[in-house]
């Protein structure tokens, strides 16, 4: 009788505790406005190709090719185009899981601009973009030179 009661209590608690979401589930539910390059089917195809150890490349909505480079339970990386990389990762903040999205815009091989946003698991923005740019230092250097 005691064993049955303990098993019942454990099963009730396991039903009440929601399972932790993986980056796969969150990527699947990502709104089109966040990554308009990829349709829902393209996102699903990429994950299927990665699972099959195939090249995870799909045609994107702009007529180019996008390729998933890395996929795990808590992070992924996608080369959306030659000029844009997208990385998603999960981060625990207090008791909540936060999606960290890093977009790297590559400009002429040596220069890049990185935008980092944080979202709730339902894709609501939590913070403003953090920006890191190699272009700003280059601009300061160019303006400090005499051009005469």
PDB file of N, CA and C in Angstrom, residues 1 14 44 46 59 62 67 69 96 107 116 119 124 143 146:
ATOM      1  N   UNK A   1       0.831  -1.199   0.000  1.00  0.00           N
ATOM      2  CA  UNK A   1       0.000   0.000   0.000  1.00  0.00           C
ATOM      3  C   UNK A   1       0.874   1.260   0.000  1.00  0.00           C
ATOM      4  N   UNK A  14       5.625  14.314 -11.355  1.00  0.00           N
ATOM      5  CA  UNK A  14       6.240  14.311 -12.686  1.00  0.00           C
ATOM      6  C   UNK A  14       5.294  14.905 -13.724  1.00  0.00           C
ATOM      7  N   UNK A  44      12.453  22.591 -40.112  1.00  0.00           N
ATOM      8  CA  UNK A  44      12.281  21.165 -39.827  1.00  0.00           C
ATOM      9  C   UNK A  44      13.223  20.312 -40.680  1.00  0.00           C
ATOM     10  N   UNK A  46      16.148  21.191 -41.889  1.00  0.00           N
ATOM     11  CA  UNK A  46      17.511  21.336 -41.375  1.00  0.00           C
ATOM     12  C   UNK A  46      17.762  20.380 -40.204  1.00  0.00           C
ATOM     13  N   UNK A  59      17.098  25.748 -49.229  1.00  0.00           N
ATOM     14  CA  UNK A  59      16.896  27.024 -49.920  1.00  0.00           C
ATOM     15  C   UNK A  59      16.119  27.938 -48.991  1.00  0.00           C
ATOM     16  N   UNK A  62      14.943  33.971 -49.523  1.00  0.00           N
ATOM     17  CA  UNK A  62      15.498  35.005 -50.398  1.00  0.00           C
ATOM     18  C   UNK A  62      16.160  34.419 -51.640  1.00  0.00           C
ATOM     19  N   UNK A  67      22.472  27.050 -44.171  1.00  0.00           N
ATOM     20  CA  UNK A  67      22.953  25.758 -43.700  1.00  0.00           C
ATOM     21  C   UNK A  67      23.096  25.740 -42.187  1.00  0.00           C
ATOM     22  N   UNK A  69      24.902  24.479 -39.099  1.00  0.00           N
ATOM     23  CA  UNK A  69      26.248  23.984 -38.885  1.00  0.00           C
ATOM     24  C   UNK A  69      26.381  23.165 -37.610  1.00  0.00           C
ATOM     25  N   UNK A  96      14.220  30.567 -14.713  1.00  0.00           N
ATOM     26  CA  UNK A  96      13.660  30.610 -16.067  1.00  0.00           C
ATOM     27  C   UNK A  96      14.727  30.313 -17.116  1.00  0.00           C
ATOM     28  N   UNK A 107      30.949  41.747 -42.755  1.00  0.00           N
ATOM     29  CA  UNK A 107      31.102  42.771 -43.774  1.00  0.00           C
ATOM     30  C   UNK A 107      32.549  42.763 -44.245  1.00  0.00           C
ATOM     31  N   UNK A 116      23.044  40.853 -30.061  1.00  0.00           N
ATOM     32  CA  UNK A 116      22.614  39.815 -29.135  1.00  0.00           C
ATOM     33  C   UNK A 116      21.290  40.240 -28.510  1.00  0.00           C
ATOM     34  N   UNK A 119      15.314  36.334 -25.315  1.00  0.00           N
ATOM     35  CA  UNK A 119      13.880  36.109 -25.430  1.00  0.00           C
ATOM     36  C   UNK A 119      13.431  35.117 -24.364  1.00  0.00           C
ATOM     37  N   UNK A 124       9.098  36.197 -26.416  1.00  0.00           N
ATOM     38  CA  UNK A 124       8.869  37.608 -26.113  1.00  0.00           C
ATOM     39  C   UNK A 124      10.218  38.237 -25.762  1.00  0.00           C
ATOM     40  N   UNK A 143      38.738  58.312 -39.824  1.00  0.00           N
ATOM     41  CA  UNK A 143      38.510  59.746 -39.643  1.00  0.00           C
ATOM     42  C   UNK A 143      39.712  60.452 -39.019  1.00  0.00           C
ATOM     43  N   UNK A 146      44.725  61.992 -42.003  1.00  0.00           N
ATOM     44  CA  UNK A 146      44.603  63.157 -42.901  1.00  0.00           C
ATOM     45  C   UNK A 146      44.515  62.637 -44.321  1.00  0.00           C
TER      46      UNK A 146
END
